[in-house]
């Protein structure tokens, strides 16, 4: 609107009388407006966006944190979701994406845009491409730098970012709890064996009392091939390999295929503080477990029974209970992740010819199924399931099961259409 | 900084003077009765002249309360001192004038010289302007004074795609020609421009305002290539005004010490602005902008190559009479619709749409006791989608505030 900005010139006298008059009016006006504003705040409850129900969100702390723990959770949340890297705070120069939250949006699963590529060998004798930039491809680079190319001859696999919820509960389990389900020789003859991946610990790894090393190696529980021993291990690698962020734990930028080391780094020195890493690890440990929705729905209950009946639960073990943990709120808690944290041979269809540690190429760690039904909220409205996101629906994910899961998959395929839908409805409720 | 303090001291001096003799300050009447276009906004402001001196001062202030709720979570009520701006103009000689605008944003967090330029009028169609100029891209950038608007927040696309307030050191020509009911204006400037922060910043999105973080930008060009800004506008006393503007240049450091580091990468903005008043006195104005940025393909789609957005403000005076003793008070019912997409395009990996956009609807009431002062109550509802196009987060903000020239 075009206001007339040329005020009338007024005589001195009319100004003063008007002024005292208008002053009162202004006061009256402001008081009225304050009153209206107060009335509005009552209205707020009705016209402001409501928070989604607790069971719709993955983000949020577990219950029972102390005030100090809540502060650390918030600090970790800020670093995980709020710290966006660019050249000015150390990104790259070679990287995959620029923040933890960009790959794990809302602590959920990722998207093909954030899928990363690991490359190297197809035997368990160790990665022979380390000097050529293995294990991870940094497929993006700051302007003026050229991203890494896959070296000729290397086998590779694409990894879809998983959800990050409830991981503290999984980390709190003892090695012997995990080993209890190992059945390498398939003694119970159910066609399902299950192994652990023994991995070489990094220098900064500090074993806890319950860790049971084997030939100096430790059980891996995180990652698609269970190559990370604990959340610190995973986090330090993520900073370094996913974003090119160095720390005192891993002070060198990732090795690059085609560049001799060390190469030019526009932002030298540790790019993330160890205290920040600690906070992020604490945040991951204390992220709540996803809350099941519609758990009393008759079809969901029937679907869960079908899930157990056709042996999905042999690998996707529904229920676990933690023992004593350093974080009180994680001690002696029963939770429902639907995983055994073990490696299974999933058949040739899922064999990418690439592996990590002692895992074989067709072997994948059973992913937790909790939070599955919320995947689309972080995957841009679609499903991208299985290790590389190749399945675009839950049904397709099940149908891609082979190897040790072939029998269960066949039982699923032979279910009636209504039973299939019940089972899927159950999975969506997780 | 020193200069600003000096300037402040001067103004305070004037003010104390004024208390002794209140006839010292006189409102300067704007003589130009031709159709007012956006190009005139710089001078079309209330000024007070001081005694017989050729210097005139002015300024505006805006403050508001803000209560916002995002997906059920609120940070509570805050009081925001958005900005205080001081103008100082002087007629240096016949047809040579100087005007400056200094802005204090968010308290004293940011102090900016938004405008400090000298105009040499050789002919109404041929003025030379030099100094810190406001690039004429869209209409909001040059016409951004708070009291001219019925909404508390500045239009989002005009401040995050067009980096309003966007001023640079530069030179150029401008002119205006009016006849009968028509007016035509042009502006053409060369100035310092953008830098590579626009695609490398802690917002992790293409962000033209990020250049403003470069403290040296008033001292030297980032890459030695000037930014060109061209605008032309056509106005009609009844129909309103329409403007088309373009601003473009090279943003990256492609060469240093004679060594070629990269190809020249361009940033270009194209904007359309309009304003009109319907016979029922409804005032409508808005602008739309497209931005095109050459982002290296080996970098990240996190940074968009295309952006677009705009706003439309509809302001309907509902009461225009003496209210609360203010003789020509106006009460307006208003609405703003706005949109900004920071990353127009599709993902290489899936072909699906890239998100990173927002929409907002802002119903509002404004009360103008007199033209240069506005009290505003806004309810702002916005939807913001992340890069992957996940379900949007929703924010409702309740805002109440004022803005006035002084």
XYZ file of C-alpha atoms in Angstrom, chain A residues 1-10 12 18 21-22 25-26 28-30 33-34 37 40 43-44 47-52 82 84-89 91 95-99 102-103 105 109-114 139-147 375-381 384, chain B residues 21-23 26-30 36 44-46 67 69-73 147-148 150 199-204 261-262 275 277 283 285 296 298-303 315 324-328 332 347 349-350 367-368 371-372 375 377 379 381 386-391 394-396 398 400 405:
140
model
C 0.000 0.000 0.000
C 1.218 3.394 -0.878
C 1.044 5.461 2.250
C 1.161 9.165 2.118
C 4.328 9.960 3.895
C 4.026 13.723 3.897
C 2.542 14.672 7.215
C 0.637 17.901 7.583
C 2.552 20.664 9.306
C 0.824 21.550 12.480
C 2.798 24.419 17.927
C -3.439 16.957 20.819
C -5.105 13.746 24.316
C -3.496 11.201 22.049
C -5.715 7.210 23.707
C -2.502 5.395 22.964
C -5.998 2.857 26.052
C -5.226 1.341 22.709
C -2.176 -0.535 23.942
C -4.312 -4.784 22.393
C -2.614 -6.455 25.345
C -3.145 -10.679 22.888
C -5.170 -14.954 21.742
C -6.617 -19.517 21.430
C -3.084 -20.774 20.859
C -4.675 -22.875 16.317
C -1.062 -23.862 16.861
C 0.328 -27.074 15.356
C 0.176 -29.917 17.851
C 3.145 -32.075 18.639
C 2.947 -35.432 16.908
C 22.404 -29.127 14.329
C 26.207 -28.736 9.679
C 29.678 -29.001 8.212
C 31.081 -26.898 5.388
C 34.602 -25.922 4.400
C 34.702 -23.346 7.202
C 34.420 -25.950 9.975
C 33.937 -30.649 5.899
C 32.945 -36.545 1.906
C 29.621 -38.306 1.432
C 27.316 -35.795 3.145
C 27.705 -32.939 5.579
C 25.966 -33.822 8.861
C 21.416 -35.400 6.777
C 21.770 -39.201 6.598
C 16.905 -37.476 9.358
C 16.588 -44.250 7.932
C 18.246 -42.590 4.953
C 17.550 -42.068 1.291
C 19.371 -43.054 -1.923
C 20.819 -39.506 -1.929
C 22.634 -40.330 1.325
C 31.849 -39.661 -3.698
C 31.490 -35.917 -3.164
C 34.050 -33.152 -2.788
C 34.276 -29.477 -1.991
C 34.299 -27.169 -5.013
C 37.760 -27.301 -6.569
C 38.383 -30.918 -5.458
C 37.632 -34.073 -7.456
C 35.692 -36.839 -5.695
C 10.632 -45.273 7.802
C 8.770 -43.246 5.203
C 8.854 -40.161 7.447
C 12.608 -39.968 7.024
C 12.965 -41.561 3.587
C 11.110 -38.814 1.766
C 7.749 -40.597 1.625
C 14.063 -47.955 0.801
C 13.552 25.091 20.408
C 11.046 22.690 18.993
C 10.633 24.717 15.858
C 10.883 20.856 10.204
C 9.251 18.118 8.228
C 10.670 18.125 4.775
C 7.902 17.903 2.248
C 8.629 15.633 -0.663
C 5.931 7.250 -7.081
C 10.408 9.036 -0.367
C 10.781 8.960 3.387
C 9.885 11.435 6.090
C 5.398 -16.449 20.313
C 5.017 -23.011 18.242
C 6.705 -25.594 16.017
C 5.046 -28.999 16.023
C 3.742 -28.415 19.506
C 7.014 -27.157 20.934
C 6.710 1.277 8.473
C 5.772 0.722 4.847
C 1.702 -4.377 7.329
C 27.277 -22.553 -1.855
C 29.473 -23.314 1.144
C 27.947 -22.297 4.450
C 26.679 -23.615 7.754
C 23.075 -23.641 6.551
C 24.065 -26.365 4.080
C 41.597 -22.631 -9.900
C 38.174 -23.315 -11.351
C 1.867 -3.292 -7.030
C -4.640 -0.743 -5.845
C -3.671 -2.675 -2.116
C 1.848 -5.963 -4.049
C 29.892 -27.904 -9.374
C 30.927 -33.088 -8.152
C 29.797 -31.193 -5.067
C 26.494 -31.973 -3.353
C 22.864 -31.628 -4.367
C 22.422 -30.365 -0.833
C 23.179 -27.026 -2.503
C -4.157 -5.127 2.268
C -9.079 6.845 19.256
C -8.603 10.502 18.461
C -6.333 9.909 15.496
C -7.941 11.876 12.754
C -7.045 9.888 9.691
C -6.444 -2.767 7.610
C 17.632 -36.120 -7.036
C 19.705 -40.996 -7.492
C 15.908 -41.325 -7.628
C -3.628 -0.072 12.529
C -2.137 3.149 11.235
C 0.668 7.027 7.665
C 4.183 6.735 9.019
C 0.822 -1.254 14.817
C -0.839 -8.094 14.809
C -0.637 -14.772 12.865
C 1.411 -20.296 9.831
C 13.478 -30.753 4.550
C 15.757 -31.698 1.668
C 14.318 -35.216 1.327
C 10.736 -33.959 1.266
C 9.760 -35.640 4.506
C 6.470 -34.577 6.154
C 4.512 -26.753 10.995
C 4.975 -23.504 12.820
C 2.427 -21.022 14.057
C 1.708 -14.972 17.046
C 2.473 -8.177 17.786
C 9.361 6.501 11.227
